[in-house]
mmCIF file of C-alpha atoms and ligand atoms in Angstrom:
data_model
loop_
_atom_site.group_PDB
_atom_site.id
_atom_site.type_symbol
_atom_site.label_atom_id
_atom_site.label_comp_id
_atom_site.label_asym_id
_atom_site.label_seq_id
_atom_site.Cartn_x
_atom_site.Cartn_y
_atom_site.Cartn_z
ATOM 1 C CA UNK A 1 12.624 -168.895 18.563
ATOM 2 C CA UNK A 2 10.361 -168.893 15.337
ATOM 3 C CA UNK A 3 13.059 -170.583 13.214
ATOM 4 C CA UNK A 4 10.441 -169.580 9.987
ATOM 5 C CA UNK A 5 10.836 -165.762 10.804
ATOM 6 C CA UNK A 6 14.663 -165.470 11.039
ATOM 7 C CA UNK A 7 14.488 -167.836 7.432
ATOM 8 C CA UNK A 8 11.945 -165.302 6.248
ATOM 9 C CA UNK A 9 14.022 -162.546 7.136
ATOM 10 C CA UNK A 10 16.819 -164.168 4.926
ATOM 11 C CA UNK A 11 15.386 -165.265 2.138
ATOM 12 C CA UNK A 12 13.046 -162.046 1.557
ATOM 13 C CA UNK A 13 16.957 -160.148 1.715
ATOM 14 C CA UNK A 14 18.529 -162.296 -0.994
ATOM 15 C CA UNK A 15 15.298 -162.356 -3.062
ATOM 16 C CA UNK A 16 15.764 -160.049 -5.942
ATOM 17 C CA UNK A 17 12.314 -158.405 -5.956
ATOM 18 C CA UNK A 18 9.525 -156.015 -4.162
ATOM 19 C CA UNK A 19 9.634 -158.093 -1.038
ATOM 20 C CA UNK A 20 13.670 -157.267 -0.724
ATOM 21 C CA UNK A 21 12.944 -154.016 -1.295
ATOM 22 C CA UNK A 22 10.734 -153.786 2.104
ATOM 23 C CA UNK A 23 12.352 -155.841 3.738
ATOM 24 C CA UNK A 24 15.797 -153.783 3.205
ATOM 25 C CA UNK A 25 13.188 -150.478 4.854
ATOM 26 C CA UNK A 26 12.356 -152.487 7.389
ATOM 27 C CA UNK A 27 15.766 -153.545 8.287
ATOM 28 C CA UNK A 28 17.232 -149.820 7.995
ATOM 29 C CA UNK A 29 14.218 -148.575 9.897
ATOM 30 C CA UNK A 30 15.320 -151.172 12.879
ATOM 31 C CA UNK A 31 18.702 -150.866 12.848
ATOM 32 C CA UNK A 32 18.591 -147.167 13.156
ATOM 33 C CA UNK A 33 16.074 -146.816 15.940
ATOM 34 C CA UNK A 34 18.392 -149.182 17.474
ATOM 35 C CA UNK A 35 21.989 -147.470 17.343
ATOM 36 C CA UNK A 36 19.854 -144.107 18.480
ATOM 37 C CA UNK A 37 18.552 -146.310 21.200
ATOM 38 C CA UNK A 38 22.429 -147.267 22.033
ATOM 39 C CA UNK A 39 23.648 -144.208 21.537
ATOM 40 C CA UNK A 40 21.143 -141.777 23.236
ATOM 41 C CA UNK A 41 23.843 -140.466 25.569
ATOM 42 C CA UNK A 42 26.616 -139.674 22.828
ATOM 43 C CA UNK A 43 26.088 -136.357 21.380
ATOM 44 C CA UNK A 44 28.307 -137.142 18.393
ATOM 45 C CA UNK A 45 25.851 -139.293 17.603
ATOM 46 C CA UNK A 46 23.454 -137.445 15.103
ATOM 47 C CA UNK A 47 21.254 -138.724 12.392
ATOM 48 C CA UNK A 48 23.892 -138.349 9.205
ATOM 49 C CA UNK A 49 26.184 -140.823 11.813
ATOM 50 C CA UNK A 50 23.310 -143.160 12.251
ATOM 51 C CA UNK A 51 22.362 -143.267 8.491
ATOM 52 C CA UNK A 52 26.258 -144.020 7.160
ATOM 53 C CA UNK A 53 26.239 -146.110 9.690
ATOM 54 C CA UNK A 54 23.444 -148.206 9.031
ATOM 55 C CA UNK A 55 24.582 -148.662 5.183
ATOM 56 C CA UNK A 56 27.860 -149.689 6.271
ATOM 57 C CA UNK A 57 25.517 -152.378 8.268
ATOM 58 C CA UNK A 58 23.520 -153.107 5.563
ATOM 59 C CA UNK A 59 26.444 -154.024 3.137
ATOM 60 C CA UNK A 60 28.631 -155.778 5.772
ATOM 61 C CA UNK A 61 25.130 -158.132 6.677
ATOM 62 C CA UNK A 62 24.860 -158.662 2.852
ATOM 63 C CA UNK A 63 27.452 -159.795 2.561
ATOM 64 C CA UNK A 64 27.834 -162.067 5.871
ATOM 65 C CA UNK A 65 24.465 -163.164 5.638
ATOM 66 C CA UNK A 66 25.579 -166.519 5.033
ATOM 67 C CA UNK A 67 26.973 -166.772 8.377
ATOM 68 C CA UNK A 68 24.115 -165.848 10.126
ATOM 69 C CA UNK A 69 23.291 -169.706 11.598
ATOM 70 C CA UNK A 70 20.046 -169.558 13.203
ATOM 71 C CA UNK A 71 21.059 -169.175 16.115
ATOM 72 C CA UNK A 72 19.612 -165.744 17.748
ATOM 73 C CA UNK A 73 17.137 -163.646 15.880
ATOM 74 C CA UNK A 74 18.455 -162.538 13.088
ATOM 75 C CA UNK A 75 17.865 -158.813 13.902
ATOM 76 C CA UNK A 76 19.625 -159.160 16.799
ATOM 77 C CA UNK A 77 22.377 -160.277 15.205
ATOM 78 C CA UNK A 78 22.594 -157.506 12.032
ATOM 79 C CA UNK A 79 22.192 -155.384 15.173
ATOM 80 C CA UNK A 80 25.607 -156.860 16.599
ATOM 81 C CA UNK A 81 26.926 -155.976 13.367
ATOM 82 C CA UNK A 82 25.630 -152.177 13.096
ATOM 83 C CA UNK A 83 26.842 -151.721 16.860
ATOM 84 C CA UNK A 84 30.927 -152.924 15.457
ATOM 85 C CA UNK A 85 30.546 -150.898 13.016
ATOM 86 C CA UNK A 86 29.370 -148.029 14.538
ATOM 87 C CA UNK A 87 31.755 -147.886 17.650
ATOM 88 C CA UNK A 88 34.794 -149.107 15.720
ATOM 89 C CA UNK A 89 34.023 -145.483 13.395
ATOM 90 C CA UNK A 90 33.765 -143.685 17.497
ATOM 91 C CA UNK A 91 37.027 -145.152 18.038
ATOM 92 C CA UNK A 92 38.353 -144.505 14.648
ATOM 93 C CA UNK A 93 37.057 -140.827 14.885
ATOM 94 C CA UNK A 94 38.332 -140.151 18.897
ATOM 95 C CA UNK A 95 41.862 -141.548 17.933
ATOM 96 C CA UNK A 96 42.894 -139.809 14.333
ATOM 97 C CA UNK A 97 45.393 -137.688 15.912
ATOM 98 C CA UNK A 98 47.091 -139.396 17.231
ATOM 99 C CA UNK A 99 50.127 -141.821 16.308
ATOM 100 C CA UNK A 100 51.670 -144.388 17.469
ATOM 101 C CA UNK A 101 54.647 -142.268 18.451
ATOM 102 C CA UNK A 102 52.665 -139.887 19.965
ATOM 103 C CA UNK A 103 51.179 -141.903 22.301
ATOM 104 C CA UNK A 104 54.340 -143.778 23.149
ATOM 105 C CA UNK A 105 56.312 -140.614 23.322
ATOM 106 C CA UNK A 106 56.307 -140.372 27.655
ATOM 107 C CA UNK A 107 56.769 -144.161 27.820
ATOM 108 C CA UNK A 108 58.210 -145.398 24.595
ATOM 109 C CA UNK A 109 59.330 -148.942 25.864
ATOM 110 C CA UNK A 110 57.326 -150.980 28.075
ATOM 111 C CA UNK A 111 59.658 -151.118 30.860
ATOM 112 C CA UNK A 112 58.895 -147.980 31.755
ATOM 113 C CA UNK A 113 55.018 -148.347 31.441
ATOM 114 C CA UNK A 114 55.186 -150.466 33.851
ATOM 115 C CA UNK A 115 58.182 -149.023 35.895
ATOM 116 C CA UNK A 116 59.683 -150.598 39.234
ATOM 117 C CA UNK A 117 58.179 -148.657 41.736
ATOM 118 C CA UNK A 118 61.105 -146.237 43.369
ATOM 119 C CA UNK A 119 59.280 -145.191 47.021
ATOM 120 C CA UNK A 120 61.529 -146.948 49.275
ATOM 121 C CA UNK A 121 58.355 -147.446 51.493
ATOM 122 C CA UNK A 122 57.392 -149.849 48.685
ATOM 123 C CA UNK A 123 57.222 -153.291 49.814
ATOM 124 C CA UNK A 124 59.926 -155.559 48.203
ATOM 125 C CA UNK A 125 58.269 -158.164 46.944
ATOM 126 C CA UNK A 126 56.274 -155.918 44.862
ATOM 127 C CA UNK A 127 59.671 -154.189 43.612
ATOM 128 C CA UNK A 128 60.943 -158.288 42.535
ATOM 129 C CA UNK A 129 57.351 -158.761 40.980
ATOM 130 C CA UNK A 130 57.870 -156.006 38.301
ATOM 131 C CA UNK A 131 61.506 -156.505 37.816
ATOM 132 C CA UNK A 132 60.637 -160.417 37.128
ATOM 133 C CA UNK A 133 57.726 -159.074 34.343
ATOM 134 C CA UNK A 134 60.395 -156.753 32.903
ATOM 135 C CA UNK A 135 63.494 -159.694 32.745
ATOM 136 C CA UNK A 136 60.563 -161.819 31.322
ATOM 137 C CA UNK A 137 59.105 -159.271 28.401
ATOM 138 C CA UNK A 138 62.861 -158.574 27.528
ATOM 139 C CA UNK A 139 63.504 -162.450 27.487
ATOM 140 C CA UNK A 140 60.181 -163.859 25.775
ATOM 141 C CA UNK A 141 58.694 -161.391 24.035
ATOM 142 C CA UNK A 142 59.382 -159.991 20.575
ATOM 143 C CA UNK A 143 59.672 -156.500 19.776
ATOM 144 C CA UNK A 144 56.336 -156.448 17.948
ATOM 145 C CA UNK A 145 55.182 -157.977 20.952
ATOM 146 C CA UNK A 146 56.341 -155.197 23.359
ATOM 147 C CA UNK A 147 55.441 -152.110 21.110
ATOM 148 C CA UNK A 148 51.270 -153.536 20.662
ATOM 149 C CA UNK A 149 51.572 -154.446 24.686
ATOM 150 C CA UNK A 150 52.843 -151.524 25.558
ATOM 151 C CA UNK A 151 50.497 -149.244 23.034
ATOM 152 C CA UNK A 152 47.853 -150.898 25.061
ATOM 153 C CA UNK A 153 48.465 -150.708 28.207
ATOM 154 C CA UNK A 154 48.249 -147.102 27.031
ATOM 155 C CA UNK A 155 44.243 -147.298 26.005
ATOM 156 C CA UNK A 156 44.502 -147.300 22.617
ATOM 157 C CA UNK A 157 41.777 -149.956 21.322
ATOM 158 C CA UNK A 158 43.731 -152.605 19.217
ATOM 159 C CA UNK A 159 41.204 -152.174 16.406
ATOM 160 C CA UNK A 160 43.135 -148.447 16.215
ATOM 161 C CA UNK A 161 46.625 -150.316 17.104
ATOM 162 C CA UNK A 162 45.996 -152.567 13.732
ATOM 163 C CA UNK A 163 44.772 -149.759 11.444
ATOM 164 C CA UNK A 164 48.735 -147.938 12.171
ATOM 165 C CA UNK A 165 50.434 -151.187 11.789
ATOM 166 C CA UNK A 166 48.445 -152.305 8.331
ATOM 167 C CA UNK A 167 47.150 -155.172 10.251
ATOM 168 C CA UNK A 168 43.468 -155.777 11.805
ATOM 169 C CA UNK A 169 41.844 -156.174 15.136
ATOM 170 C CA UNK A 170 41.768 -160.050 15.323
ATOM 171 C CA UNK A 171 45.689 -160.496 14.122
ATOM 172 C CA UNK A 172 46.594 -157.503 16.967
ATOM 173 C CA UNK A 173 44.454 -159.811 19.604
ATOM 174 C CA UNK A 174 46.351 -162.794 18.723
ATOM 175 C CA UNK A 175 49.043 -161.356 18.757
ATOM 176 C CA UNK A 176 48.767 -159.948 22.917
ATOM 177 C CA UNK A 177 47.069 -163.244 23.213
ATOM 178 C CA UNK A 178 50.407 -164.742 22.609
ATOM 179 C CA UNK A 179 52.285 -162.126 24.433
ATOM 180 C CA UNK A 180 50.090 -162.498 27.367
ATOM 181 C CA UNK A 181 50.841 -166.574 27.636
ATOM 182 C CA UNK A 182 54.805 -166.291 27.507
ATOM 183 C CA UNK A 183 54.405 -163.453 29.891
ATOM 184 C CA UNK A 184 52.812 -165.822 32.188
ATOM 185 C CA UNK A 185 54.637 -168.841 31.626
ATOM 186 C CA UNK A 186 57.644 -166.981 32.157
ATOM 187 C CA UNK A 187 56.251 -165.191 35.175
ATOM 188 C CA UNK A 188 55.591 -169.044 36.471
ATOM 189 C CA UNK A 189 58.680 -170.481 35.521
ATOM 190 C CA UNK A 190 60.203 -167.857 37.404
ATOM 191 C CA UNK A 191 58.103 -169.683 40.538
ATOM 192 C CA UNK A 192 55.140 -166.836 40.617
ATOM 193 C CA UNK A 193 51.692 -168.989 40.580
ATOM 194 C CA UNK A 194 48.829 -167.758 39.186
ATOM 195 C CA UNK A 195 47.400 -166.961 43.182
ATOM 196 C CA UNK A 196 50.437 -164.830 43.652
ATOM 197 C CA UNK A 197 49.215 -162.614 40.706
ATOM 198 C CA UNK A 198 45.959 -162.184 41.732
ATOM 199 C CA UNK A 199 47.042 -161.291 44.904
ATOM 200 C CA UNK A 200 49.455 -158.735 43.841
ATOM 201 C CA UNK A 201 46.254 -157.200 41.381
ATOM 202 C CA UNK A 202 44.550 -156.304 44.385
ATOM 203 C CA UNK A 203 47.157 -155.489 46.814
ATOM 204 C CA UNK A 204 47.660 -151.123 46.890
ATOM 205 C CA UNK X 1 47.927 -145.287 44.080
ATOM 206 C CA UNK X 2 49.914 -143.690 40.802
ATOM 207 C CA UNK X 3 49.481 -144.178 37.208
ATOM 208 C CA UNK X 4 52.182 -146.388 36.863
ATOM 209 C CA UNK X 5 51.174 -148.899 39.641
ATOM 210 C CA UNK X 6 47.447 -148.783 37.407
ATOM 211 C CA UNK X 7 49.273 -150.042 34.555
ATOM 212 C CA UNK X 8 51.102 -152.810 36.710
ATOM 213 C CA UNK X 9 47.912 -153.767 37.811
ATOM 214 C CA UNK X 10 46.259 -153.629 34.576
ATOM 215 C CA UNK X 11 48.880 -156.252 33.377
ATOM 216 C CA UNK X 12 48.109 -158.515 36.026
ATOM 217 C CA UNK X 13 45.148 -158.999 35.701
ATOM 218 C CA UNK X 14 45.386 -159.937 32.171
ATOM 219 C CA UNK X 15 47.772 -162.720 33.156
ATOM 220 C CA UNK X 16 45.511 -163.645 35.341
ATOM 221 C CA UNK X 17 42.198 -163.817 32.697
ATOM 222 C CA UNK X 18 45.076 -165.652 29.968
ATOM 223 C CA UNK X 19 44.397 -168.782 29.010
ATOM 224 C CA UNK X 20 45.598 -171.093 26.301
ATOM 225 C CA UNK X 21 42.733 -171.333 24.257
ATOM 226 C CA UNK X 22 40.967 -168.161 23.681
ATOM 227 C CA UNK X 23 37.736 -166.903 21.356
ATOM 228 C CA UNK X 24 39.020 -164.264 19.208
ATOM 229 C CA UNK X 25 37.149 -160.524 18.913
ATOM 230 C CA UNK X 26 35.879 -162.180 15.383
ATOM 231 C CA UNK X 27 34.845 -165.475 17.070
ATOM 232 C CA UNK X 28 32.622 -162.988 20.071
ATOM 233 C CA UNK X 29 31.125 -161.251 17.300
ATOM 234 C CA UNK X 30 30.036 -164.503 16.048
ATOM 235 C CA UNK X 31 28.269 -165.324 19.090
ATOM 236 C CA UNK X 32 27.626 -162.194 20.651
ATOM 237 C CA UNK X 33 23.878 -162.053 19.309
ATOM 238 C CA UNK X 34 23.157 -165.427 20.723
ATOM 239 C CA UNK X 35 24.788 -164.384 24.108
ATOM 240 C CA UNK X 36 22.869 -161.082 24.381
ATOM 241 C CA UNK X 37 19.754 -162.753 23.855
ATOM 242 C CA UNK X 38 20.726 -165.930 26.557
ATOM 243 C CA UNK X 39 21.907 -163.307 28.992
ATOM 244 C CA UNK X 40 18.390 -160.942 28.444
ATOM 245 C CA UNK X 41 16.284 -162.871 28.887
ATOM 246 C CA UNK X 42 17.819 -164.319 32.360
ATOM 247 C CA UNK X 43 19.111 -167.299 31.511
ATOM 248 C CA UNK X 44 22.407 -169.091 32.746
ATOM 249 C CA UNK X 45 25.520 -169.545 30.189
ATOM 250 C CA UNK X 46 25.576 -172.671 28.134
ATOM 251 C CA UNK X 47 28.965 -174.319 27.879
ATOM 252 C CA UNK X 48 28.915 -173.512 24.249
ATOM 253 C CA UNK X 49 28.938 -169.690 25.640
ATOM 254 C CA UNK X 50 31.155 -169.687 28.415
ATOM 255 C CA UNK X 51 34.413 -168.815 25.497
ATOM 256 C CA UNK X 52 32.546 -165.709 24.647
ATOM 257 C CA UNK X 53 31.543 -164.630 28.222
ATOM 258 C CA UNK X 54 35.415 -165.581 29.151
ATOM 259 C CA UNK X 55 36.521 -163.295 26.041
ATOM 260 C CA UNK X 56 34.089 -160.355 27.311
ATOM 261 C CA UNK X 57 35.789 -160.538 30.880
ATOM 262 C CA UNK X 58 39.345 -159.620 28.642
ATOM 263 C CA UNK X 59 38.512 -157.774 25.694
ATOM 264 C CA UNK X 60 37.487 -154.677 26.580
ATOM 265 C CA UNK X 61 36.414 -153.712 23.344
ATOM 266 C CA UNK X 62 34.130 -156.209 22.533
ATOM 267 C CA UNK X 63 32.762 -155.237 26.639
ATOM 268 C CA UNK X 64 31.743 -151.991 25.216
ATOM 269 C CA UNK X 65 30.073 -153.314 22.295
ATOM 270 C CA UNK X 66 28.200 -155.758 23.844
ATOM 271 C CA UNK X 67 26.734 -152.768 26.625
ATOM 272 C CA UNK X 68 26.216 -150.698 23.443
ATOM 273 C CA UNK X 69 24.491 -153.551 21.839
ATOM 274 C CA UNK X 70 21.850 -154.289 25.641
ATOM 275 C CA UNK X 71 20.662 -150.792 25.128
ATOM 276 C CA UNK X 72 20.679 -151.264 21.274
ATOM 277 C CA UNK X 73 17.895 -153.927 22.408
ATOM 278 C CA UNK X 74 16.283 -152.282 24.969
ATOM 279 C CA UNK X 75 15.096 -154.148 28.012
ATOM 280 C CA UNK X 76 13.614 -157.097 26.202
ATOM 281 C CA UNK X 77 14.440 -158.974 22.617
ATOM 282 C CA UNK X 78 11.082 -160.200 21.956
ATOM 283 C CA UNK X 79 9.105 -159.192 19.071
ATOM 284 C CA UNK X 80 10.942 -157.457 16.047
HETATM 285 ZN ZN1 ZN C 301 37.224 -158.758 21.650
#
């Protein structure tokens, strides 16, 4: 990689002057033929998306553009930042209806997202698996826990779980991250190995 | 199948992906221009990669980004 060009690209941003100036054009000019280039297929996608979008970008890269370390191009990376920005508005837009409770209305704890199966034909070790995963979520998990969990097991994206609890994407991930790994310990403790889980994943 | 065994089986295999340590969707963004361009252009994963192709495998949000961002790129990064 030309280590000059991504320094150039940098340095001609933060320099107050005519050179900024084009290089901001050029940037804008990229990053929208880009996100049309991602988003060819979405018909929500139209040009006064694209254009918020890309000064959104343009802001958010300003003002990161210390992190950028040299690492990939740097277009390529104010491109990974457009891209966030731009599907995390999709998700915002697709989801603005709906609430929390709304969406957790048919299942509203997570025991009954993920309900024993009631067919007697159902095998029972299958039947133990999900009553072990439900003693272990009631045991080892906090309620906060259960509600993002169960909200997700649901599809909504956890960027749109943290925006209705006044928290953010990375906080929601962390906290499923810790969810998920007392879920599991328990799930082991309770003599399940990881083999057993897989197996059960694929198993109809 | 029913919907409710899909969800049973959508929580497995999250245990199953769970580790201890785990990149973040702020530590894949990061690294996610560095990956696409590895990954493009053929290469295998560097160690100092295989967090962020471990946190794509779980984090389905940052999965759709990272498509969105291959056609963003087109079929080649060079150039630009
Ligand atoms: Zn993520």
């Amino acid at each position: 990689m030309n280590q000059c060009l991504q320094e150039n690209w940098v340095f001609r941003l933060t320099t107050e002057g005519d050179a900024q100036a084009e290089a901001l054009f050029e940037l804008e000019d990229l990053l929208k033929r880009r996100l049309r280039r991602a988003f060819r297929s979405n018909a929500k996608v139209d040009d006064a998306f694209v254009d918020d979008v890309v000064q959104d970008s343009i802001v958010a890269i300003l003002e990161s553009i210390t992190q950028f370390q040299g690492r990939s191009k740097f277009t390529t990376w104010a491109t990974t930042i457009a891209i966030r920005i731009a599907i995390t508005e999709m998700r915002r837009m697709r989801w603005k209806d709906t609430s929390l409770e709304q969406l957790l209305e048919r299942s509203t704890e997570i025991s009954k997202t993920i309900a024993v199966p009631q067919s007697s034909e159902i095998d029972f070790e299958k039947k133990q698996l999900v009553e072990t995963m439900h003693r272990v979520i009631d045991e080892q998990l906090t309620e906060k826990q259960k509600l993002v969990l169960n909200a997700e097991l649901q599809g909504m994206p956890q960027e749109e779980i943290g925006r209705r609890l006044g928290s953010n994407r990375n906080a929601i991930y962390k906290l499923v991250h810790d969810a998920r790994k007392r879920l599991k310990k328990g799930m082991i403790d309770a003599g399940y190995t990881i083999d057993d889980l897989s197996f059960f994943q694929g198993a109809e | 199948m029913n919907i409710i065994d899909e969800k049973v089986q959508a929580l497995l295999e999250m245990l199953s992906l769970t580790s201890d340590n785990e990149a973040d969707c702020g530590d894949c963004l990061q690294h996610l221009a560095e990956f696409a361009e590895t990954t493009l252009a053929g290469k295998s994963i560097p160690e100092s990669l295989r967090h962020i192709d471990e946190h794509l495998q779980r984090c389905g949000e940052c999965r759709e980004e990272f498509q969105a961002l291959k056609f963003a790129l087109g079929e080649h990064v060079t150039g630009e």
